[in-house]
Amino acid sequence: MAFLCILFYRLDRLALQYGHRVLRLPPYHCQFNPIENVWSDCKRYYDANITSAGVTNEATVLNLWKQSLQQVTPEKWRNYVKHAEKLINEYWETAKSIDINPIAPVIIDLKESDSDYSDDDFVG
């Protein structure tokens, strides 16, 4: 008999109290997480503008990071989420199409055979 065990963390319960659900993504699959695209976009913006900003102090750096975060619009977020959903669906379709038993079984007959070949035929 199989048992379904659902593990609830304190954070999950807290999120549910406020009408949210925690989404757990598979480890080592950052391509499924839209925040990775946002982070990449912010870093690209920062890197492209840091040299022209003339970094002289901490305030300049912090201001540039704020600008890089503000340039991520709700439309960009929506596109990143759609892209991640597309990737997840593509991976899912690929996984469904993989044959579970792609290698044919090897059957060895241990009984004597009336083959025309003997072990002597294979001596080098």
mmCIF file of C-alpha atoms in Angstrom:
data_model
loop_
_atom_site.group_PDB
_atom_site.id
_atom_site.type_symbol
_atom_site.label_atom_id
_atom_site.label_comp_id
_atom_site.label_asym_id
_atom_site.label_seq_id
_atom_site.Cartn_x
_atom_site.Cartn_y
_atom_site.Cartn_z
ATOM 1 C CA MET A 1 0.000 0.000 0.000
ATOM 2 C CA ALA A 2 1.411 3.361 -0.986
ATOM 3 C CA PHE A 3 1.178 6.323 1.327
ATOM 4 C CA LEU A 4 1.096 9.887 0.123
ATOM 5 C CA CYS A 5 3.122 12.043 2.446
ATOM 6 C CA ILE A 6 2.777 15.781 2.100
ATOM 7 C CA LEU A 7 5.411 17.701 3.987
ATOM 8 C CA PHE A 8 4.269 21.109 5.147
ATOM 9 C CA TYR A 9 6.822 23.563 6.367
ATOM 10 C CA ARG A 10 6.029 26.468 8.662
ATOM 11 C CA LEU A 11 6.576 28.808 5.758
ATOM 12 C CA ASP A 12 3.999 26.908 3.691
ATOM 13 C CA ARG A 13 1.405 27.298 6.445
ATOM 14 C CA LEU A 14 2.192 30.978 6.863
ATOM 15 C CA ALA A 15 1.903 31.551 3.112
ATOM 16 C CA LEU A 16 -1.465 29.738 3.038
ATOM 17 C CA GLN A 17 -2.776 31.986 5.808
ATOM 18 C CA TYR A 18 -2.194 34.930 3.490
ATOM 19 C CA GLY A 19 -3.617 33.226 0.422
ATOM 20 C CA HIS A 20 -0.344 32.167 -1.200
ATOM 21 C CA ARG A 21 1.159 28.826 -2.108
ATOM 22 C CA VAL A 22 4.889 28.067 -2.061
ATOM 23 C CA LEU A 23 6.206 26.728 -5.348
ATOM 24 C CA ARG A 24 9.158 24.370 -5.138
ATOM 25 C CA LEU A 25 11.306 24.069 -8.230
ATOM 26 C CA PRO A 26 13.586 21.143 -9.021
ATOM 27 C CA PRO A 27 17.180 21.715 -7.936
ATOM 28 C CA TYR A 28 19.787 22.426 -10.622
ATOM 29 C CA HIS A 29 17.138 23.527 -13.152
ATOM 30 C CA CYS A 30 17.463 27.295 -13.035
ATOM 31 C CA GLN A 31 15.960 27.540 -16.528
ATOM 32 C CA PHE A 32 12.556 26.792 -14.956
ATOM 33 C CA ASN A 33 12.786 29.769 -12.614
ATOM 34 C CA PRO A 34 11.779 33.161 -14.085
ATOM 35 C CA ILE A 35 13.739 35.027 -11.398
ATOM 36 C CA GLU A 36 16.938 33.777 -13.032
ATOM 37 C CA ASN A 37 15.992 35.658 -16.219
ATOM 38 C CA VAL A 38 15.179 38.777 -14.195
ATOM 39 C CA TRP A 39 18.522 38.529 -12.421
ATOM 40 C CA SER A 40 20.322 38.100 -15.742
ATOM 41 C CA ASP A 41 18.485 41.094 -17.197
ATOM 42 C CA CYS A 42 19.419 43.257 -14.195
ATOM 43 C CA LYS A 43 23.073 42.212 -14.353
ATOM 44 C CA ARG A 44 23.190 42.981 -18.084
ATOM 45 C CA TYR A 45 21.714 46.437 -17.488
ATOM 46 C CA TYR A 46 24.127 47.092 -14.625
ATOM 47 C CA ASP A 47 27.172 45.901 -16.571
ATOM 48 C CA ALA A 48 26.224 47.972 -19.607
ATOM 49 C CA ASN A 49 25.814 51.147 -17.544
ATOM 50 C CA ILE A 50 28.447 50.844 -14.827
ATOM 51 C CA THR A 51 31.313 52.018 -17.035
ATOM 52 C CA SER A 52 29.424 55.071 -18.282
ATOM 53 C CA ALA A 53 28.256 55.951 -14.749
ATOM 54 C CA GLY A 54 31.823 56.434 -13.556
ATOM 55 C CA VAL A 55 31.785 54.507 -10.317
ATOM 56 C CA THR A 56 33.113 56.803 -7.653
ATOM 57 C CA ASN A 57 31.183 55.838 -4.542
ATOM 58 C CA GLU A 58 28.721 53.437 -2.964
ATOM 59 C CA ALA A 59 25.753 55.709 -3.648
ATOM 60 C CA THR A 60 26.411 55.578 -7.393
ATOM 61 C CA VAL A 61 26.556 51.781 -7.354
ATOM 62 C CA LEU A 62 23.366 51.479 -5.294
ATOM 63 C CA ASN A 63 21.569 53.958 -7.527
ATOM 64 C CA LEU A 64 22.555 51.994 -10.623
ATOM 65 C CA TRP A 65 21.283 48.748 -9.035
ATOM 66 C CA LYS A 66 17.973 50.436 -8.235
ATOM 67 C CA GLN A 67 17.723 51.531 -11.863
ATOM 68 C CA SER A 68 18.490 48.000 -13.058
ATOM 69 C CA LEU A 69 15.685 46.605 -10.862
ATOM 70 C CA GLN A 70 13.219 49.304 -11.907
ATOM 71 C CA GLN A 71 13.714 48.560 -15.590
ATOM 72 C CA VAL A 72 12.149 45.102 -15.050
ATOM 73 C CA THR A 73 8.543 45.896 -15.910
ATOM 74 C CA PRO A 74 5.468 43.733 -15.242
ATOM 75 C CA GLU A 75 5.455 42.968 -18.978
ATOM 76 C CA LYS A 76 9.028 41.623 -18.799
ATOM 77 C CA TRP A 77 8.049 39.495 -15.766
ATOM 78 C CA ARG A 78 5.069 38.134 -17.677
ATOM 79 C CA ASN A 79 7.312 37.223 -20.614
ATOM 80 C CA TYR A 80 9.854 35.523 -18.340
ATOM 81 C CA VAL A 81 7.092 33.461 -16.716
ATOM 82 C CA LYS A 82 5.672 32.505 -20.126
ATOM 83 C CA HIS A 83 9.150 31.493 -21.280
ATOM 84 C CA ALA A 84 9.687 29.313 -18.192
ATOM 85 C CA GLU A 85 6.258 27.691 -18.648
ATOM 86 C CA LYS A 86 7.112 26.974 -22.277
ATOM 87 C CA LEU A 87 10.392 25.317 -21.261
ATOM 88 C CA ILE A 88 8.655 23.248 -18.594
ATOM 89 C CA ASN A 89 6.077 22.039 -21.141
ATOM 90 C CA GLU A 90 8.787 21.202 -23.684
ATOM 91 C CA TYR A 91 10.752 19.220 -21.091
ATOM 92 C CA TRP A 92 7.569 17.457 -20.007
ATOM 93 C CA GLU A 93 6.708 16.443 -23.588
ATOM 94 C CA THR A 94 10.263 15.212 -24.118
ATOM 95 C CA ALA A 95 10.183 13.200 -20.908
ATOM 96 C CA LYS A 96 6.872 11.607 -21.877
ATOM 97 C CA SER A 97 8.262 10.541 -25.235
ATOM 98 C CA ILE A 98 11.353 8.809 -23.853
ATOM 99 C CA ASP A 99 10.995 5.047 -24.063
ATOM 100 C CA ILE A 100 11.203 3.517 -20.620
ATOM 101 C CA ASN A 101 12.863 0.312 -21.857
ATOM 102 C CA PRO A 102 14.894 1.314 -24.928
ATOM 103 C CA ILE A 103 17.312 -1.643 -24.792
ATOM 104 C CA ALA A 104 16.056 -5.041 -25.875
ATOM 105 C CA PRO A 105 16.807 -7.809 -23.396
ATOM 106 C CA VAL A 106 19.766 -10.067 -24.123
ATOM 107 C CA ILE A 107 18.774 -13.727 -23.969
ATOM 108 C CA ILE A 108 21.515 -16.327 -23.665
ATOM 109 C CA ASP A 109 20.571 -19.947 -24.245
ATOM 110 C CA LEU A 110 22.695 -22.104 -21.956
ATOM 111 C CA LYS A 111 21.600 -25.331 -23.597
ATOM 112 C CA GLU A 112 23.670 -26.917 -26.324
ATOM 113 C CA SER A 113 22.800 -25.718 -29.749
ATOM 114 C CA ASP A 114 23.128 -27.357 -33.101
ATOM 115 C CA SER A 115 24.879 -24.320 -34.505
ATOM 116 C CA ASP A 116 27.367 -24.682 -37.345
ATOM 117 C CA TYR A 117 29.912 -22.782 -35.254
ATOM 118 C CA SER A 118 32.036 -24.005 -32.385
ATOM 119 C CA ASP A 119 34.334 -22.286 -29.923
ATOM 120 C CA ASP A 120 37.277 -23.390 -32.076
ATOM 121 C CA ASP A 121 36.013 -21.147 -34.896
ATOM 122 C CA PHE A 122 36.736 -18.048 -32.804
ATOM 123 C CA VAL A 123 40.308 -18.838 -31.718
ATOM 124 C CA GLY A 124 42.667 -16.193 -33.006
#
